[in-house]
Amino acid sequence: TMVSLTIAVFVGCYSQGTDIVQELSQGVVGTVWFKPGYDGEDAHYALAPPDRTLRPLAGATIYLMRYSNDDLNSRNIIATTRSDSLGRFEFRSRPGTYRRAGATTAVETVVLRYTPGDTVGLDFPINVLSVVTIRSGEFTEQSLEIAELVPQ
């Protein structure tokens, strides 16, 4: 009886462990990019526009939220992370469709107070919003781009 009890406990733990490994074997990875802006109507930039090369943005906060066609205004945050010194971030999650929102206070950018089609104000300001689908066993590469707000 002791041997069968040990086997039952081991099988139960193995099954639980498999679920945990499966849950962590997919997600989304990417880079938060900062896009410098400039006033295109400023005559100073007509002959020599500034370098608008994308730059990695460290320290941006990225939110992973549930996405549902039934509730487009869902703000159910599943996870939060910050971009590293190279602007990289990673979320591990179960397969499904999610919204990703990015926010920073490091640079002056456009701030979204509402999500598209939404009339309820956001609980926190965001600078970029996108939808991502996570497939079983895969890491989806999908970056975020935050553009600089330039006074006109």
mmCIF file of C-alpha atoms in Angstrom:
data_model
loop_
_atom_site.group_PDB
_atom_site.id
_atom_site.type_symbol
_atom_site.label_atom_id
_atom_site.label_comp_id
_atom_site.label_asym_id
_atom_site.label_seq_id
_atom_site.Cartn_x
_atom_site.Cartn_y
_atom_site.Cartn_z
ATOM 1 C CA THR A 1 0.000 0.000 0.000
ATOM 2 C CA MET A 2 2.872 2.363 0.725
ATOM 3 C CA VAL A 3 4.225 1.870 -2.820
ATOM 4 C CA SER A 4 0.845 2.610 -4.472
ATOM 5 C CA LEU A 5 0.391 5.734 -2.321
ATOM 6 C CA THR A 6 3.837 6.976 -3.331
ATOM 7 C CA ILE A 7 3.088 6.365 -7.026
ATOM 8 C CA ALA A 8 -0.259 8.174 -6.769
ATOM 9 C CA VAL A 9 1.389 11.186 -5.107
ATOM 10 C CA PHE A 10 4.183 11.205 -7.713
ATOM 11 C CA VAL A 11 1.726 10.999 -10.635
ATOM 12 C CA GLY A 12 -0.367 13.828 -9.128
ATOM 13 C CA CYS A 13 2.724 16.056 -8.767
ATOM 14 C CA TYR A 14 3.913 15.194 -12.268
ATOM 15 C CA SER A 15 0.554 16.164 -13.755
ATOM 16 C CA GLN A 16 0.568 19.475 -11.897
ATOM 17 C CA GLY A 17 4.163 20.136 -12.949
ATOM 18 C CA THR A 18 3.298 19.482 -16.610
ATOM 19 C CA ASP A 19 0.560 22.123 -16.451
ATOM 20 C CA ILE A 20 2.988 24.646 -14.998
ATOM 21 C CA VAL A 21 5.621 23.920 -17.665
ATOM 22 C CA GLN A 22 2.965 24.142 -20.406
ATOM 23 C CA GLU A 23 1.799 27.513 -19.095
ATOM 24 C CA LEU A 24 5.342 28.893 -19.161
ATOM 25 C CA SER A 25 6.224 27.582 -22.624
ATOM 26 C CA GLN A 26 4.581 30.446 -24.552
ATOM 27 C CA GLY A 27 4.172 34.191 -24.374
ATOM 28 C CA VAL A 28 5.116 37.445 -26.007
ATOM 29 C CA VAL A 29 8.516 39.124 -26.207
ATOM 30 C CA GLY A 30 9.528 42.399 -27.759
ATOM 31 C CA THR A 31 11.252 45.742 -27.502
ATOM 32 C CA VAL A 32 9.785 49.088 -26.509
ATOM 33 C CA TRP A 33 11.036 51.620 -29.071
ATOM 34 C CA PHE A 34 11.101 55.395 -28.727
ATOM 35 C CA LYS A 35 10.562 57.328 -31.970
ATOM 36 C CA PRO A 36 11.911 60.894 -31.779
ATOM 37 C CA GLY A 37 9.632 63.489 -33.322
ATOM 38 C CA TYR A 38 10.006 66.947 -34.810
ATOM 39 C CA ASP A 39 7.824 69.673 -36.214
ATOM 40 C CA GLY A 40 7.889 68.997 -39.960
ATOM 41 C CA GLU A 41 6.645 72.511 -40.664
ATOM 42 C CA ASP A 42 9.612 74.122 -38.922
ATOM 43 C CA ALA A 43 11.783 75.629 -41.710
ATOM 44 C CA HIS A 44 14.913 74.772 -39.721
ATOM 45 C CA TYR A 45 14.286 71.066 -40.383
ATOM 46 C CA ALA A 46 13.474 71.448 -44.101
ATOM 47 C CA LEU A 47 17.071 70.970 -45.224
ATOM 48 C CA ALA A 48 18.329 68.802 -42.373
ATOM 49 C CA PRO A 49 15.607 66.797 -40.628
ATOM 50 C CA PRO A 50 16.671 65.261 -37.302
ATOM 51 C CA ASP A 51 17.552 61.599 -36.891
ATOM 52 C CA ARG A 52 14.281 59.736 -36.274
ATOM 53 C CA THR A 53 15.926 56.350 -35.813
ATOM 54 C CA LEU A 54 14.056 54.195 -33.316
ATOM 55 C CA ARG A 55 15.836 53.890 -29.973
ATOM 56 C CA PRO A 56 15.258 51.262 -27.258
ATOM 57 C CA LEU A 57 13.291 52.702 -24.333
ATOM 58 C CA ALA A 58 14.345 51.427 -20.912
ATOM 59 C CA GLY A 59 12.051 51.495 -17.899
ATOM 60 C CA ALA A 60 8.721 51.591 -19.758
ATOM 61 C CA THR A 61 5.844 49.811 -18.014
ATOM 62 C CA ILE A 62 4.029 47.209 -20.097
ATOM 63 C CA TYR A 63 0.662 45.752 -19.106
ATOM 64 C CA LEU A 64 -0.827 42.485 -20.372
ATOM 65 C CA MET A 65 -4.645 42.568 -20.213
ATOM 66 C CA ARG A 66 -7.361 40.085 -21.111
ATOM 67 C CA TYR A 67 -9.046 40.790 -24.452
ATOM 68 C CA SER A 68 -12.587 39.782 -25.235
ATOM 69 C CA ASN A 69 -14.909 40.574 -28.131
ATOM 70 C CA ASP A 70 -17.718 40.578 -25.558
ATOM 71 C CA ASP A 71 -16.014 43.178 -23.366
ATOM 72 C CA LEU A 72 -13.809 45.484 -25.451
ATOM 73 C CA ASN A 73 -13.357 47.785 -22.429
ATOM 74 C CA SER A 74 -11.864 45.080 -20.198
ATOM 75 C CA ARG A 75 -9.068 46.339 -17.978
ATOM 76 C CA ASN A 76 -8.339 42.997 -16.362
ATOM 77 C CA ILE A 77 -4.549 43.200 -15.966
ATOM 78 C CA ILE A 78 -2.931 39.751 -16.064
ATOM 79 C CA ALA A 79 0.684 40.867 -15.639
ATOM 80 C CA THR A 80 2.913 43.937 -15.542
ATOM 81 C CA THR A 81 6.596 44.237 -16.398
ATOM 82 C CA ARG A 82 9.181 46.909 -17.198
ATOM 83 C CA SER A 83 11.486 47.082 -20.182
ATOM 84 C CA ASP A 84 15.156 46.438 -19.425
ATOM 85 C CA SER A 85 18.133 48.646 -20.338
ATOM 86 C CA LEU A 86 17.826 47.489 -23.979
ATOM 87 C CA GLY A 87 14.075 48.119 -24.084
ATOM 88 C CA ARG A 88 13.329 44.348 -24.039
ATOM 89 C CA PHE A 89 10.379 42.794 -22.232
ATOM 90 C CA GLU A 90 8.821 39.347 -21.893
ATOM 91 C CA PHE A 91 5.485 37.965 -20.740
ATOM 92 C CA ARG A 92 4.780 34.277 -20.215
ATOM 93 C CA SER A 93 1.085 33.472 -20.312
ATOM 94 C CA ARG A 94 -1.486 30.929 -21.353
ATOM 95 C CA PRO A 95 -2.524 30.846 -25.014
ATOM 96 C CA GLY A 96 -5.146 33.433 -25.946
ATOM 97 C CA THR A 97 -5.710 36.962 -27.189
ATOM 98 C CA TYR A 98 -4.556 39.857 -25.038
ATOM 99 C CA ARG A 99 -4.155 43.622 -25.128
ATOM 100 C CA ARG A 100 -0.760 45.111 -24.402
ATOM 101 C CA ALA A 101 -0.441 48.652 -23.178
ATOM 102 C CA GLY A 102 2.811 50.564 -22.762
ATOM 103 C CA ALA A 103 3.452 53.633 -20.639
ATOM 104 C CA THR A 104 6.415 55.869 -19.857
ATOM 105 C CA THR A 105 7.111 59.169 -18.167
ATOM 106 C CA ALA A 106 10.721 59.279 -19.407
ATOM 107 C CA VAL A 107 9.839 61.298 -22.517
ATOM 108 C CA GLU A 108 6.955 63.533 -23.554
ATOM 109 C CA THR A 109 4.547 61.421 -25.586
ATOM 110 C CA VAL A 110 0.919 61.226 -26.614
ATOM 111 C CA VAL A 111 -1.153 59.881 -23.710
ATOM 112 C CA LEU A 112 -4.254 57.795 -24.364
ATOM 113 C CA ARG A 113 -7.014 58.522 -21.864
ATOM 114 C CA TYR A 114 -9.502 56.176 -23.572
ATOM 115 C CA THR A 115 -9.115 52.968 -25.524
ATOM 116 C CA PRO A 116 -10.589 52.912 -29.061
ATOM 117 C CA GLY A 117 -14.401 52.756 -28.927
ATOM 118 C CA ASP A 118 -14.324 53.295 -25.158
ATOM 119 C CA THR A 119 -16.191 55.993 -23.266
ATOM 120 C CA VAL A 120 -14.886 55.095 -19.809
ATOM 121 C CA GLY A 121 -11.609 56.805 -18.906
ATOM 122 C CA LEU A 122 -8.564 54.651 -18.256
ATOM 123 C CA ASP A 123 -7.444 54.106 -14.676
ATOM 124 C CA PHE A 124 -3.849 54.800 -15.729
ATOM 125 C CA PRO A 125 -2.348 56.726 -18.650
ATOM 126 C CA ILE A 126 -0.887 54.713 -21.529
ATOM 127 C CA ASN A 127 1.102 55.710 -24.603
ATOM 128 C CA VAL A 128 0.517 52.729 -26.889
ATOM 129 C CA LEU A 129 -2.049 49.934 -27.138
ATOM 130 C CA SER A 130 -2.065 46.784 -29.260
ATOM 131 C CA VAL A 131 -3.606 43.318 -29.456
ATOM 132 C CA VAL A 132 -1.475 40.165 -29.448
ATOM 133 C CA THR A 133 -2.373 36.482 -29.844
ATOM 134 C CA ILE A 134 -0.298 33.982 -27.889
ATOM 135 C CA ARG A 135 -0.217 30.486 -29.387
ATOM 136 C CA SER A 136 0.542 27.304 -27.472
ATOM 137 C CA GLY A 137 4.256 26.510 -27.310
ATOM 138 C CA GLU A 138 5.324 29.729 -29.127
ATOM 139 C CA PHE A 139 6.800 33.060 -28.139
ATOM 140 C CA THR A 140 5.370 35.807 -30.322
ATOM 141 C CA GLU A 141 7.791 38.659 -31.137
ATOM 142 C CA GLN A 142 5.856 41.909 -31.134
ATOM 143 C CA SER A 143 7.412 45.242 -30.237
ATOM 144 C CA LEU A 144 5.811 48.500 -29.108
ATOM 145 C CA GLU A 145 6.617 51.945 -30.533
ATOM 146 C CA ILE A 146 6.140 55.103 -28.483
ATOM 147 C CA ALA A 147 6.346 58.337 -30.477
ATOM 148 C CA GLU A 148 7.548 61.633 -29.060
ATOM 149 C CA LEU A 149 4.961 64.395 -28.724
ATOM 150 C CA VAL A 150 6.212 67.538 -30.439
ATOM 151 C CA PRO A 151 4.432 70.852 -29.852
ATOM 152 C CA GLN A 152 3.298 72.386 -33.150
#
